[in-house]
Short mmCIF file of C-alpha atoms in Angstrom, two decimals:
data_model
loop_
_atom_site.label_atom_id
_atom_site.label_comp_id
_atom_site.label_asym_id
_atom_site.label_seq_id
_atom_site.Cartn_x
_atom_site.Cartn_y
_atom_site.Cartn_z
CA MET A 1 -96.52 18.69 16.91
CA LEU A 2 -93.21 17.33 14.62
CA GLN A 3 -94.03 19.66 11.79
CA VAL A 4 -92.28 17.83 8.58
CA TYR A 5 -91.78 20.09 5.01
CA GLY A 6 -91.52 18.28 1.92
CA ARG A 7 -93.33 16.27 -0.45
CA GLU A 8 -93.67 12.75 -0.60
CA ASN A 9 -92.16 11.64 -3.91
CA SER A 10 -88.68 12.98 -2.73
CA VAL A 11 -86.36 10.49 -1.34
CA ASN A 12 -84.73 12.27 1.02
CA VAL A 13 -88.51 12.96 2.60
CA GLN A 14 -89.36 9.42 2.53
CA LYS A 15 -86.06 8.54 4.50
CA VAL A 16 -87.69 11.47 7.13
CA MET A 17 -91.24 9.76 7.11
CA TRP A 18 -89.78 6.39 7.22
CA THR A 19 -87.94 7.16 10.49
CA VAL A 20 -91.27 9.29 11.71
CA GLY A 21 -93.42 6.32 11.10
CA GLU A 22 -90.86 3.89 13.28
CA LEU A 23 -90.77 6.10 16.06
CA GLY A 24 -94.90 6.69 15.79
CA LEU A 25 -94.28 10.20 16.57
CA ALA A 26 -96.93 12.34 16.16
CA HIS A 27 -96.35 14.70 13.24
CA HIS A 28 -97.72 16.84 10.21
CA ARG A 29 -96.50 16.96 6.91
CA HIS A 30 -96.61 19.85 4.47
CA ASP A 31 -96.21 19.61 0.86
CA VAL A 32 -93.28 21.40 -0.15
CA GLY A 33 -90.74 21.83 -3.62
CA ARG A 34 -90.98 21.19 -6.63
CA GLY A 35 -94.60 21.11 -8.21
CA PHE A 36 -96.14 22.72 -4.61
CA GLY A 37 -93.88 25.16 -4.35
CA GLY A 38 -93.33 27.44 -1.26
CA ASN A 39 -89.63 26.49 -0.78
CA ASP A 40 -88.41 29.83 -2.38
CA GLN A 41 -91.10 31.66 -0.06
CA PRO A 42 -89.60 34.14 3.29
CA TRP A 43 -91.21 31.44 6.07
CA PHE A 44 -89.56 28.72 4.67
CA LEU A 45 -86.37 29.98 3.65
CA ALA A 46 -86.43 31.47 7.40
CA LEU A 47 -86.17 27.83 8.55
CA ASN A 48 -83.93 26.64 5.52
CA PRO A 49 -81.64 28.99 3.59
CA ASN A 50 -80.84 26.56 0.72
CA GLY A 51 -84.81 26.05 0.36
CA THR A 52 -84.47 22.47 0.00
CA VAL A 53 -86.13 19.56 1.17
CA PRO A 54 -87.14 17.96 3.95
CA THR A 55 -87.04 20.11 6.71
CA ILE A 56 -88.14 19.93 10.09
CA ASP A 57 -88.88 21.83 12.86
CA ASP A 58 -89.72 20.35 16.03
CA GLU A 59 -91.41 22.67 18.48
CA GLY A 60 -88.47 24.55 17.94
CA THR A 61 -85.74 23.06 16.75
CA VAL A 62 -85.45 23.26 13.53
CA VAL A 63 -83.11 20.52 10.86
CA TRP A 64 -82.50 20.28 7.33
CA GLU A 65 -80.59 17.61 5.63
CA SER A 66 -82.47 14.19 5.22
CA ASN A 67 -79.44 11.87 7.03
CA ALA A 68 -78.63 14.72 10.15
CA ILE A 69 -82.85 14.65 10.15
CA VAL A 70 -83.19 10.73 10.80
CA ARG A 71 -79.63 11.03 12.80
CA TYR A 72 -81.36 13.96 15.38
CA LEU A 73 -84.60 12.16 15.41
CA ALA A 74 -82.90 8.82 16.13
CA ALA A 75 -80.60 10.25 19.24
CA ARG A 76 -84.09 12.14 20.71
CA TYR A 77 -86.29 9.63 20.35
CA ALA A 78 -84.80 6.27 20.20
CA ALA A 79 -81.22 6.16 21.79
CA GLY A 80 -80.71 2.35 22.16
CA THR A 81 -82.78 1.50 18.58
CA LEU A 82 -82.53 3.44 16.04
CA TRP A 83 -79.95 5.19 17.30
CA PRO A 84 -77.15 2.93 18.55
CA GLN A 85 -75.97 3.26 22.09
CA ASP A 86 -72.52 0.99 21.35
CA PRO A 87 -69.82 3.75 19.35
CA ALA A 88 -68.80 1.25 17.07
CA ALA A 89 -72.14 0.39 16.45
CA ARG A 90 -73.40 3.77 15.95
CA ALA A 91 -70.27 4.47 13.49
CA ALA A 92 -71.23 1.60 11.14
CA ALA A 93 -74.71 3.04 10.66
CA ASP A 94 -72.84 6.45 10.17
CA ILE A 95 -70.41 5.31 7.63
CA TRP A 96 -72.86 3.75 5.25
CA MET A 97 -75.26 6.96 5.71
CA ASP A 98 -72.47 8.82 4.33
CA TRP A 99 -71.93 6.63 1.42
CA GLN A 100 -74.95 6.63 0.69
CA GLN A 101 -75.29 9.92 0.31
CA THR A 102 -71.44 10.71 -1.09
CA ALA A 103 -71.60 7.29 -3.60
CA VAL A 104 -74.67 5.83 -4.06
CA ASN A 105 -76.99 9.35 -4.15
CA PRO A 106 -74.27 10.74 -7.75
CA ALA A 107 -74.82 7.69 -9.00
CA ILE A 108 -78.58 6.79 -9.12
CA HIS A 109 -79.29 10.67 -9.55
CA PRO A 110 -78.65 11.22 -13.27
CA VAL A 111 -80.25 7.63 -13.88
CA PHE A 112 -83.38 8.52 -11.70
CA TRP A 113 -83.58 11.46 -13.67
CA ASN A 114 -83.43 10.34 -16.93
CA LEU A 115 -85.45 7.24 -16.95
CA ILE A 116 -88.27 8.27 -14.16
CA ARG A 117 -88.41 12.41 -14.88
CA THR A 118 -87.22 13.20 -18.54
CA PRO A 119 -89.39 12.17 -21.49
CA GLU A 120 -88.65 9.33 -23.18
CA ALA A 121 -87.24 10.72 -26.50
CA GLN A 122 -84.97 13.31 -24.50
CA ARG A 123 -83.67 10.47 -22.55
CA ASP A 124 -79.54 10.40 -22.23
CA MET A 125 -79.34 6.40 -22.53
CA ALA A 126 -75.38 6.72 -22.47
CA VAL A 127 -75.43 8.65 -18.95
CA VAL A 128 -77.89 6.11 -18.16
CA GLU A 129 -75.74 3.47 -18.73
CA ALA A 130 -72.94 5.09 -16.90
CA GLY A 131 -75.21 5.47 -14.00
CA ARG A 132 -76.35 1.70 -14.31
CA GLU A 133 -72.56 0.21 -13.86
CA LYS A 134 -71.84 2.40 -11.20
CA LEU A 135 -74.55 1.13 -9.11
CA ASP A 136 -73.42 -2.10 -9.93
CA ARG A 137 -70.55 -1.90 -8.23
CA LEU A 138 -71.45 0.12 -5.49
CA PHE A 139 -74.47 -2.26 -4.69
CA GLY A 140 -71.85 -4.76 -5.07
CA ILE A 141 -69.59 -3.36 -2.28
CA LEU A 142 -72.90 -3.06 -0.43
CA ASP A 143 -73.95 -6.59 -1.36
CA ARG A 144 -70.69 -8.27 0.06
CA HIS A 145 -71.09 -6.19 3.27
CA LEU A 146 -74.30 -7.95 3.80
CA ALA A 147 -73.15 -11.44 3.57
CA ASP A 148 -72.67 -11.77 7.32
CA ARG A 149 -75.24 -9.53 8.91
CA ARG A 150 -78.80 -8.78 8.44
CA TYR A 151 -78.89 -5.33 8.74
CA ILE A 152 -76.35 -2.37 8.03
CA ALA A 153 -74.83 -2.45 11.53
CA GLY A 154 -75.38 -5.60 12.03
CA ASP A 155 -78.14 -7.90 13.34
CA SER A 156 -80.04 -5.10 14.54
CA PHE A 157 -82.22 -2.28 12.49
CA THR A 158 -81.03 1.04 13.18
CA MET A 159 -80.73 4.54 11.62
CA GLY A 160 -78.40 2.89 9.33
CA ASP A 161 -80.26 1.13 7.42
CA ILE A 162 -83.06 3.99 6.78
CA PRO A 163 -81.10 5.83 4.07
CA LEU A 164 -79.74 3.00 2.03
CA GLY A 165 -83.14 1.52 2.68
CA ALA A 166 -84.82 4.17 0.40
CA MET A 167 -81.94 4.27 -2.29
CA THR A 168 -82.21 0.37 -2.53
CA TYR A 169 -85.85 0.55 -2.96
CA ARG A 170 -85.68 2.95 -6.13
CA TRP A 171 -82.51 1.23 -7.41
CA LEU A 172 -84.74 -2.56 -7.08
CA HIS A 173 -87.31 -0.53 -8.99
CA LEU A 174 -85.90 1.53 -12.05
CA PRO A 175 -86.96 -0.13 -15.26
CA MET A 176 -83.39 -1.11 -16.17
CA GLU A 177 -81.45 -4.05 -15.81
CA ARG A 178 -79.15 -4.29 -12.86
CA GLU A 179 -76.33 -7.13 -11.42
CA GLU A 180 -78.01 -9.69 -9.15
CA ALA A 181 -77.19 -8.68 -5.25
CA PRO A 182 -79.03 -11.86 -3.53
CA ASN A 183 -77.99 -10.14 -0.61
CA VAL A 184 -78.93 -7.04 -1.30
CA SER A 185 -82.45 -8.52 -2.40
CA ALA A 186 -82.72 -10.37 1.03
CA TRP A 187 -81.92 -7.20 3.23
CA HIS A 188 -84.79 -5.10 1.07
CA ASP A 189 -87.19 -8.11 2.10
CA ARG A 190 -86.51 -7.93 5.62
CA LEU A 191 -87.03 -3.99 5.25
CA ALA A 192 -89.98 -4.46 3.30
CA GLU A 193 -91.74 -6.36 6.45
CA ARG A 194 -92.26 -3.09 8.42
CA SER A 195 -94.82 -1.40 7.50
CA ALA A 196 -93.11 2.25 8.11
CA PHE A 197 -91.25 1.69 5.04
CA ARG A 198 -94.02 0.32 3.20
CA GLU A 199 -96.04 2.94 3.77
CA HIS A 200 -93.59 6.13 3.10
CA VAL A 201 -90.73 4.46 1.06
CA MET A 202 -92.65 1.55 -1.30
CA LEU A 203 -94.13 4.17 -3.55
CA PRO A 204 -94.43 4.54 -7.07
CA LEU A 205 -91.51 6.25 -8.40
CA THR A 206 -92.33 9.68 -9.80
#
């Protein structure tokens, strides 16, 4: 059985669990990391020397780094659907998955940390404002991309929607103002029709 290590309020774990839910895979998720601990223990470091979540063990195949896990699960269990067979469609999914990690994640992290995990009196609102401006610009790029397609890689839901979809939920639910992005909002509404998204991503921000 697939073993997933990581706490449910981690957006990176949510990506993996959403993928698991889409695939209907039998699994067991273990609470690891932050308040649960365990990720500094020898048994965990033997799986992932970085001590980070998520990490999976799929019948002896160990994978870490959230987007790598999403790709692995899609390729192994959903070739032709979540994992596009067409190289051009797969490249489109890959581009936006990498963009989520290299552009959106660095911009949203300090905003999320200040607004959600920092006591109000200790928040650095200058950092929040700078991050908000970056996020408005980035989600403007995504909004233009989604102007003529239903999903990230075209008209079908693929692995490319998962990392950005999880981050978009966070962006839309952070307690701050944001520029309107109607195409992003419509795409998010389509994602919210998926039961696995509702179960694993649409959670309180903590």
